[in-house]
């Protein structure tokens, strides 16, 4: 158990819908990261937050957005969902951005 | 797009044998990390090696880094069936300030250890 929690574990929804994935980092970790893992793209960095502020963006679609709240939990919002958005979405946290990242168990999103 | 290329894509060995996985990358890095993933589950951090380090050990794991060749290897000695998993290298190309933490992953090596 990494100490990072993600909810829900599984999400099945339809094209065009909007979903919110939630992440609670390890106690004391100020940095939160979101990654997408799919069969065709592999593991891709989406976005990074540090103590509530956005630090870095990867190849995150404009339909996706995220935020980190004052209690340090983070949410990833995916809207206008397409079939290709079906993937595993991981949240990770770290105490130092230059150090190891601790990954949550992931949310498996299926868009039908 | 992914920075790293991992080799081999799949590796099948018997318990007790050593497993070696290689990772190559394209840009200068701050550090390189290895992670393990059991079938569709979360990633587990194994080891981090910084750009000014050449070798690191952790239990049965040995990681080397050659920045001149932009490559790294992960050696698992005396493998066990429980080591069966996918192994990923990830690079952090951060170069100062607030740029650290954006990991770029390779496509992974699937390791199968037969009892």
PDB file of C-alpha atoms in Angstrom:
ATOM      1  CA  UNK A   1       0.000   0.000   0.000  1.00  0.00           C
ATOM      2  CA  UNK A   2       1.631   3.244  -1.207  1.00  0.00           C
ATOM      3  CA  UNK A   3      -0.530   5.505   0.952  1.00  0.00           C
ATOM      4  CA  UNK A   4      -2.014   7.178  -2.134  1.00  0.00           C
ATOM      5  CA  UNK A   5      -5.728   6.588  -2.540  1.00  0.00           C
ATOM      6  CA  UNK A   6      -7.805   6.951  -5.676  1.00  0.00           C
ATOM      7  CA  UNK A   7     -11.534   6.763  -6.173  1.00  0.00           C
ATOM      8  CA  UNK A   8     -13.381   5.267  -7.848  1.00  0.00           C
ATOM      9  CA  UNK A   9     -11.549   2.060  -8.795  1.00  0.00           C
ATOM     10  CA  UNK A  10     -13.666   1.510 -11.865  1.00  0.00           C
ATOM     11  CA  UNK A  11     -15.799   3.865 -13.895  1.00  0.00           C
ATOM     12  CA  UNK A  12     -17.965   2.969 -16.864  1.00  0.00           C
ATOM     13  CA  UNK A  13     -19.611   5.774 -18.753  1.00  0.00           C
ATOM     14  CA  UNK A  14     -20.812   6.798 -22.202  1.00  0.00           C
ATOM     15  CA  UNK A  15     -19.289   8.987 -24.865  1.00  0.00           C
ATOM     16  CA  UNK A  16     -19.924  12.671 -24.353  1.00  0.00           C
ATOM     17  CA  UNK A  17     -20.171  12.385 -20.582  1.00  0.00           C
ATOM     18  CA  UNK A  18     -18.043  14.052 -17.905  1.00  0.00           C
ATOM     19  CA  UNK A  19     -16.352  12.291 -14.980  1.00  0.00           C
ATOM     20  CA  UNK A  20     -14.253  13.288 -11.992  1.00  0.00           C
ATOM     21  CA  UNK A  21     -11.423  11.170 -10.632  1.00  0.00           C
ATOM     22  CA  UNK A  22     -10.221  11.814  -7.116  1.00  0.00           C
ATOM     23  CA  UNK A  23      -6.818  11.369  -5.507  1.00  0.00           C
ATOM     24  CA  UNK A  24      -5.578  11.726  -1.947  1.00  0.00           C
ATOM     25  CA  UNK A  25      -1.785  11.915  -1.691  1.00  0.00           C
ATOM     26  CA  UNK A  26       0.352  10.420   1.039  1.00  0.00           C
ATOM     27  CA  UNK A  27       0.336  12.390   4.241  1.00  0.00           C
ATOM     28  CA  UNK A  28       2.853  15.214   3.961  1.00  0.00           C
ATOM     29  CA  UNK A  29       3.352  15.006   0.193  1.00  0.00           C
ATOM     30  CA  UNK A  30       2.844  18.367  -1.471  1.00  0.00           C
ATOM     31  CA  UNK A  31       3.301  17.203  -5.087  1.00  0.00           C
ATOM     32  CA  UNK A  32       0.592  15.369  -6.994  1.00  0.00           C
ATOM     33  CA  UNK A  33       0.920  13.961 -10.491  1.00  0.00           C
ATOM     34  CA  UNK A  34      -1.590  12.462 -12.918  1.00  0.00           C
ATOM     35  CA  UNK A  35      -0.701   9.843 -15.522  1.00  0.00           C
ATOM     36  CA  UNK A  36      -2.688   8.002 -18.166  1.00  0.00           C
ATOM     37  CA  UNK A  37      -1.868   4.434 -19.148  1.00  0.00           C
ATOM     38  CA  UNK A  38      -3.318   2.998 -22.344  1.00  0.00           C
ATOM     39  CA  UNK A  39      -2.341   0.120 -24.602  1.00  0.00           C
ATOM     40  CA  UNK A  40      -1.424   2.324 -27.536  1.00  0.00           C
ATOM     41  CA  UNK A  41       0.212   5.285 -25.748  1.00  0.00           C
ATOM     42  CA  UNK A  42       1.729   3.562 -22.732  1.00  0.00           C
ATOM     43  CA  UNK A  43       2.231   5.625 -19.567  1.00  0.00           C
ATOM     44  CA  UNK A  44       1.879   9.339 -20.248  1.00  0.00           C
ATOM     45  CA  UNK A  45       2.375  12.240 -17.862  1.00  0.00           C
ATOM     46  CA  UNK A  46      -0.656  14.523 -17.787  1.00  0.00           C
ATOM     47  CA  UNK A  47      -0.175  17.216 -15.152  1.00  0.00           C
ATOM     48  CA  UNK A  48       1.649  18.075 -11.923  1.00  0.00           C
ATOM     49  CA  UNK A  49       0.597  20.171  -8.944  1.00  0.00           C
ATOM     50  CA  UNK A  50       2.655  21.403  -6.038  1.00  0.00           C
ATOM     51  CA  UNK A  51       0.931  22.756  -2.944  1.00  0.00           C
ATOM     52  CA  UNK A  52      -2.118  23.815  -4.902  1.00  0.00           C
ATOM     53  CA  UNK A  53      -0.349  25.306  -7.898  1.00  0.00           C
ATOM     54  CA  UNK A  54       0.019  23.806 -11.340  1.00  0.00           C
ATOM     55  CA  UNK A  55       3.688  23.062 -12.011  1.00  0.00           C
ATOM     56  CA  UNK A  56       3.901  21.200 -15.302  1.00  0.00           C
ATOM     57  CA  UNK A  57       1.671  19.971 -18.081  1.00  0.00           C
ATOM     58  CA  UNK A  58       2.194  17.058 -20.397  1.00  0.00           C
ATOM     59  CA  UNK A  59       0.107  16.019 -23.370  1.00  0.00           C
ATOM     60  CA  UNK A  60      -3.126  16.733 -21.541  1.00  0.00           C
ATOM     61  CA  UNK A  61      -6.136  17.291 -23.743  1.00  0.00           C
ATOM     62  CA  UNK A  62      -8.079  20.550 -23.466  1.00  0.00           C
ATOM     63  CA  UNK A  63     -11.112  18.453 -22.498  1.00  0.00           C
ATOM     64  CA  UNK A  64      -9.207  17.410 -19.365  1.00  0.00           C
ATOM     65  CA  UNK A  65      -8.578  19.633 -16.370  1.00  0.00           C
ATOM     66  CA  UNK A  66      -7.320  19.158 -12.865  1.00  0.00           C
ATOM     67  CA  UNK A  67      -6.918  20.976  -9.605  1.00  0.00           C
ATOM     68  CA  UNK A  68      -5.336  20.509  -6.210  1.00  0.00           C
ATOM     69  CA  UNK A  69      -7.299  21.676  -3.214  1.00  0.00           C
ATOM     70  CA  UNK A  70      -6.051  23.305   0.039  1.00  0.00           C
ATOM     71  CA  UNK A  71      -6.176  19.916   1.797  1.00  0.00           C
ATOM     72  CA  UNK A  72      -3.861  18.683  -1.014  1.00  0.00           C
ATOM     73  CA  UNK A  73      -6.253  16.182  -2.540  1.00  0.00           C
ATOM     74  CA  UNK A  74      -6.574  16.456  -6.291  1.00  0.00           C
ATOM     75  CA  UNK A  75      -9.263  15.893  -8.873  1.00  0.00           C
ATOM     76  CA  UNK A  76      -8.944  15.149 -12.569  1.00  0.00           C
ATOM     77  CA  UNK A  77     -11.951  16.146 -14.639  1.00  0.00           C
ATOM     78  CA  UNK A  78     -12.507  14.508 -18.015  1.00  0.00           C
ATOM     79  CA  UNK A  79     -15.257  15.912 -20.215  1.00  0.00           C
ATOM     80  CA  UNK A  80     -16.802  15.201 -23.617  1.00  0.00           C
ATOM     81  CA  UNK A  81     -15.472  11.688 -23.251  1.00  0.00           C
ATOM     82  CA  UNK A  82     -14.466   9.707 -26.305  1.00  0.00           C
ATOM     83  CA  UNK A  83     -13.865   5.987 -26.754  1.00  0.00           C
ATOM     84  CA  UNK A  84     -10.132   6.676 -26.894  1.00  0.00           C
ATOM     85  CA  UNK A  85     -10.162   8.089 -23.376  1.00  0.00           C
ATOM     86  CA  UNK A  86     -10.634   4.579 -22.008  1.00  0.00           C
ATOM     87  CA  UNK A  87      -7.518   3.943 -19.950  1.00  0.00           C
ATOM     88  CA  UNK A  88      -6.064   3.536 -16.493  1.00  0.00           C
ATOM     89  CA  UNK A  89      -5.570   6.869 -14.764  1.00  0.00           C
ATOM     90  CA  UNK A  90      -2.962   6.990 -12.034  1.00  0.00           C
ATOM     91  CA  UNK A  91      -2.298   9.579  -9.423  1.00  0.00           C
ATOM     92  CA  UNK A  92       1.093   9.756  -7.729  1.00  0.00           C
ATOM     93  CA  UNK A  93       2.545  11.902  -4.997  1.00  0.00           C
ATOM     94  CA  UNK A  94       5.962  12.794  -3.708  1.00  0.00           C
ATOM     95  CA  UNK A  95       7.495  14.806  -0.896  1.00  0.00           C
ATOM     96  CA  UNK A  96      10.176  16.157  -3.251  1.00  0.00           C
ATOM     97  CA  UNK A  97       9.633  16.591  -7.014  1.00  0.00           C
ATOM     98  CA  UNK A  98      13.223  15.370  -7.534  1.00  0.00           C
ATOM     99  CA  UNK A  99      12.538  12.098  -5.744  1.00  0.00           C
ATOM    100  CA  UNK A 100      10.549   8.938  -6.120  1.00  0.00           C
ATOM    101  CA  UNK A 101       6.851   9.049  -6.787  1.00  0.00           C
ATOM    102  CA  UNK A 102       4.318   6.877  -4.988  1.00  0.00           C
ATOM    103  CA  UNK A 103       1.488   5.680  -7.173  1.00  0.00           C
ATOM    104  CA  UNK A 104      -2.101   5.010  -6.268  1.00  0.00           C
ATOM    105  CA  UNK A 105      -3.950   1.896  -7.440  1.00  0.00           C
ATOM    106  CA  UNK A 106      -5.476   3.738 -10.388  1.00  0.00           C
ATOM    107  CA  UNK A 107      -8.949   4.345 -11.775  1.00  0.00           C
ATOM    108  CA  UNK A 108      -9.935   2.203 -14.738  1.00  0.00           C
ATOM    109  CA  UNK A 109     -12.123   4.295 -17.035  1.00  0.00           C
ATOM    110  CA  UNK A 110     -14.191   2.593 -19.705  1.00  0.00           C
ATOM    111  CA  UNK A 111     -16.027   4.779 -22.201  1.00  0.00           C
ATOM    112  CA  UNK A 112     -18.734   2.949 -24.142  1.00  0.00           C
TER     113      UNK A 112
ATOM    114  CA  UNK B   1       5.689  10.235 -27.149  1.00  0.00           C
ATOM    115  CA  UNK B   2       8.015   8.252 -24.910  1.00  0.00           C
ATOM    116  CA  UNK B   3      11.610   9.100 -24.235  1.00  0.00           C
ATOM    117  CA  UNK B   4      12.725   5.634 -23.274  1.00  0.00           C
ATOM    118  CA  UNK B   5      13.160   2.445 -25.187  1.00  0.00           C
ATOM    119  CA  UNK B   6      13.297  -0.727 -23.159  1.00  0.00           C
ATOM    120  CA  UNK B   7      14.901  -3.935 -24.191  1.00  0.00           C
ATOM    121  CA  UNK B   8      13.833  -6.669 -24.289  1.00  0.00           C
ATOM    122  CA  UNK B   9      10.078  -6.166 -24.577  1.00  0.00           C
ATOM    123  CA  UNK B  10       9.556  -9.538 -22.900  1.00  0.00           C
ATOM    124  CA  UNK B  11      11.830 -11.814 -20.885  1.00  0.00           C
ATOM    125  CA  UNK B  12      11.093 -15.338 -19.691  1.00  0.00           C
ATOM    126  CA  UNK B  13      13.422 -17.048 -17.211  1.00  0.00           C
ATOM    127  CA  UNK B  14      13.496 -19.765 -14.558  1.00  0.00           C
ATOM    128  CA  UNK B  15      13.508 -19.094 -10.821  1.00  0.00           C
ATOM    129  CA  UNK B  16      17.014 -18.526  -9.541  1.00  0.00           C
ATOM    130  CA  UNK B  17      18.286 -17.011 -12.781  1.00  0.00           C
ATOM    131  CA  UNK B  18      19.250 -13.375 -13.160  1.00  0.00           C
ATOM    132  CA  UNK B  19      17.163 -10.962 -15.219  1.00  0.00           C
ATOM    133  CA  UNK B  20      18.627  -7.945 -16.988  1.00  0.00           C
ATOM    134  CA  UNK B  21      16.546  -5.194 -18.532  1.00  0.00           C
ATOM    135  CA  UNK B  22      17.899  -2.242 -20.455  1.00  0.00           C
ATOM    136  CA  UNK B  23      16.600   1.267 -20.969  1.00  0.00           C
ATOM    137  CA  UNK B  24      17.791   3.915 -23.391  1.00  0.00           C
ATOM    138  CA  UNK B  25      16.707   7.537 -23.435  1.00  0.00           C
ATOM    139  CA  UNK B  26      17.192  10.557 -25.627  1.00  0.00           C
ATOM    140  CA  UNK B  27      17.727  13.753 -23.612  1.00  0.00           C
ATOM    141  CA  UNK B  28      19.847  14.789 -20.646  1.00  0.00           C
ATOM    142  CA  UNK B  29      18.305  13.736 -17.365  1.00  0.00           C
ATOM    143  CA  UNK B  30      18.307  14.673 -13.711  1.00  0.00           C
ATOM    144  CA  UNK B  31      17.502  11.165 -12.565  1.00  0.00           C
ATOM    145  CA  UNK B  32      16.265   7.816 -13.825  1.00  0.00           C
ATOM    146  CA  UNK B  33      13.851   5.641 -11.907  1.00  0.00           C
ATOM    147  CA  UNK B  34      12.713   2.041 -12.206  1.00  0.00           C
ATOM    148  CA  UNK B  35       9.180   0.958 -11.364  1.00  0.00           C
ATOM    149  CA  UNK B  36       7.396  -2.380 -11.238  1.00  0.00           C
ATOM    150  CA  UNK B  37       3.772  -2.962 -12.160  1.00  0.00           C
ATOM    151  CA  UNK B  38       1.850  -6.136 -11.451  1.00  0.00           C
ATOM    152  CA  UNK B  39      -0.843  -6.818 -14.036  1.00  0.00           C
ATOM    153  CA  UNK B  40      -2.839  -3.577 -14.394  1.00  0.00           C
ATOM    154  CA  UNK B  41      -2.201  -2.412 -10.848  1.00  0.00           C
ATOM    155  CA  UNK B  42      -0.371   0.582  -9.443  1.00  0.00           C
ATOM    156  CA  UNK B  43       3.305   1.151 -10.019  1.00  0.00           C
ATOM    157  CA  UNK B  44       5.770   0.418  -7.262  1.00  0.00           C
ATOM    158  CA  UNK B  45       8.955   2.436  -7.059  1.00  0.00           C
ATOM    159  CA  UNK B  46      12.084   0.271  -7.060  1.00  0.00           C
ATOM    160  CA  UNK B  47      15.116   2.496  -7.261  1.00  0.00           C
ATOM    161  CA  UNK B  48      16.199   6.015  -8.252  1.00  0.00           C
ATOM    162  CA  UNK B  49      19.616   6.820  -9.656  1.00  0.00           C
ATOM    163  CA  UNK B  50      20.769  10.396 -10.147  1.00  0.00           C
ATOM    164  CA  UNK B  51      22.685  11.612 -13.171  1.00  0.00           C
ATOM    165  CA  UNK B  52      25.930  11.886 -11.183  1.00  0.00           C
ATOM    166  CA  UNK B  53      25.702   8.269  -9.979  1.00  0.00           C
ATOM    167  CA  UNK B  54      26.872   5.233 -11.919  1.00  0.00           C
ATOM    168  CA  UNK B  55      25.548   2.311  -9.902  1.00  0.00           C
ATOM    169  CA  UNK B  56      23.068   1.659  -7.127  1.00  0.00           C
ATOM    170  CA  UNK B  57      22.014  -1.421  -5.225  1.00  0.00           C
ATOM    171  CA  UNK B  58      18.876  -2.292  -3.315  1.00  0.00           C
ATOM    172  CA  UNK B  59      18.522  -5.845  -2.072  1.00  0.00           C
ATOM    173  CA  UNK B  60      18.544  -8.103  -5.145  1.00  0.00           C
ATOM    174  CA  UNK B  61      18.386  -5.107  -7.495  1.00  0.00           C
ATOM    175  CA  UNK B  62      21.337  -3.465  -9.167  1.00  0.00           C
ATOM    176  CA  UNK B  63      20.939  -0.442 -11.425  1.00  0.00           C
ATOM    177  CA  UNK B  64      23.620   1.103 -13.596  1.00  0.00           C
ATOM    178  CA  UNK B  65      23.532   4.393 -15.448  1.00  0.00           C
ATOM    179  CA  UNK B  66      25.738   5.443 -18.352  1.00  0.00           C
ATOM    180  CA  UNK B  67      24.940   9.053 -19.181  1.00  0.00           C
ATOM    181  CA  UNK B  68      27.425   9.110 -22.082  1.00  0.00           C
ATOM    182  CA  UNK B  69      25.429   6.334 -23.766  1.00  0.00           C
ATOM    183  CA  UNK B  70      22.104   7.556 -22.372  1.00  0.00           C
ATOM    184  CA  UNK B  71      21.315   4.103 -21.075  1.00  0.00           C
ATOM    185  CA  UNK B  72      20.533   2.248 -17.878  1.00  0.00           C
ATOM    186  CA  UNK B  73      20.169  -1.366 -16.885  1.00  0.00           C
ATOM    187  CA  UNK B  74      18.268  -3.113 -14.126  1.00  0.00           C
ATOM    188  CA  UNK B  75      19.582  -6.448 -12.889  1.00  0.00           C
ATOM    189  CA  UNK B  76      17.455  -8.654 -10.679  1.00  0.00           C
ATOM    190  CA  UNK B  77      19.540 -11.441  -9.155  1.00  0.00           C
ATOM    191  CA  UNK B  78      18.248 -14.846  -8.037  1.00  0.00           C
ATOM    192  CA  UNK B  79      14.797 -14.143  -9.438  1.00  0.00           C
ATOM    193  CA  UNK B  80      11.626 -15.514  -7.876  1.00  0.00           C
ATOM    194  CA  UNK B  81       8.191 -16.253  -9.306  1.00  0.00           C
ATOM    195  CA  UNK B  82       6.940 -13.226  -7.336  1.00  0.00           C
ATOM    196  CA  UNK B  83       9.179 -10.990  -9.495  1.00  0.00           C
ATOM    197  CA  UNK B  84       6.853 -11.661 -12.442  1.00  0.00           C
ATOM    198  CA  UNK B  85       5.664  -8.192 -13.482  1.00  0.00           C
ATOM    199  CA  UNK B  86       6.215  -5.377 -15.958  1.00  0.00           C
ATOM    200  CA  UNK B  87       9.234  -3.191 -15.322  1.00  0.00           C
ATOM    201  CA  UNK B  88       9.419   0.424 -16.468  1.00  0.00           C
ATOM    202  CA  UNK B  89      12.198   2.938 -16.557  1.00  0.00           C
ATOM    203  CA  UNK B  90      11.240   6.575 -16.167  1.00  0.00           C
ATOM    204  CA  UNK B  91      13.378   9.632 -16.727  1.00  0.00           C
ATOM    205  CA  UNK B  92      13.153  13.052 -15.158  1.00  0.00           C
ATOM    206  CA  UNK B  93      14.665  15.615 -17.486  1.00  0.00           C
ATOM    207  CA  UNK B  94      14.155  18.467 -15.029  1.00  0.00           C
ATOM    208  CA  UNK B  95      16.929  21.041 -15.190  1.00  0.00           C
ATOM    209  CA  UNK B  96      16.326  23.240 -12.209  1.00  0.00           C
ATOM    210  CA  UNK B  97      13.751  25.405 -10.539  1.00  0.00           C
ATOM    211  CA  UNK B  98      10.265  23.975 -10.696  1.00  0.00           C
ATOM    212  CA  UNK B  99      10.851  21.660 -13.612  1.00  0.00           C
ATOM    213  CA  UNK B 100      11.328  18.387 -11.722  1.00  0.00           C
ATOM    214  CA  UNK B 101       8.906  15.520 -11.427  1.00  0.00           C
ATOM    215  CA  UNK B 102       7.578  15.182 -14.958  1.00  0.00           C
ATOM    216  CA  UNK B 103       8.449  11.534 -15.579  1.00  0.00           C
ATOM    217  CA  UNK B 104       8.702  10.083 -19.057  1.00  0.00           C
ATOM    218  CA  UNK B 105       8.214   6.318 -19.108  1.00  0.00           C
ATOM    219  CA  UNK B 106       9.536   3.640 -21.411  1.00  0.00           C
ATOM    220  CA  UNK B 107       7.197   1.043 -22.844  1.00  0.00           C
ATOM    221  CA  UNK B 108       8.282  -1.541 -20.297  1.00  0.00           C
ATOM    222  CA  UNK B 109       9.693  -5.041 -20.146  1.00  0.00           C
ATOM    223  CA  UNK B 110       7.370  -7.910 -19.257  1.00  0.00           C
ATOM    224  CA  UNK B 111       9.262 -10.325 -17.030  1.00  0.00           C
ATOM    225  CA  UNK B 112       7.963 -13.833 -16.452  1.00  0.00           C
ATOM    226  CA  UNK B 113       9.740 -15.997 -13.893  1.00  0.00           C
ATOM    227  CA  UNK B 114       8.798 -19.671 -14.047  1.00  0.00           C
ATOM    228  CA  UNK B 115       8.861 -21.670 -10.785  1.00  0.00           C
TER     229      UNK B 115
END
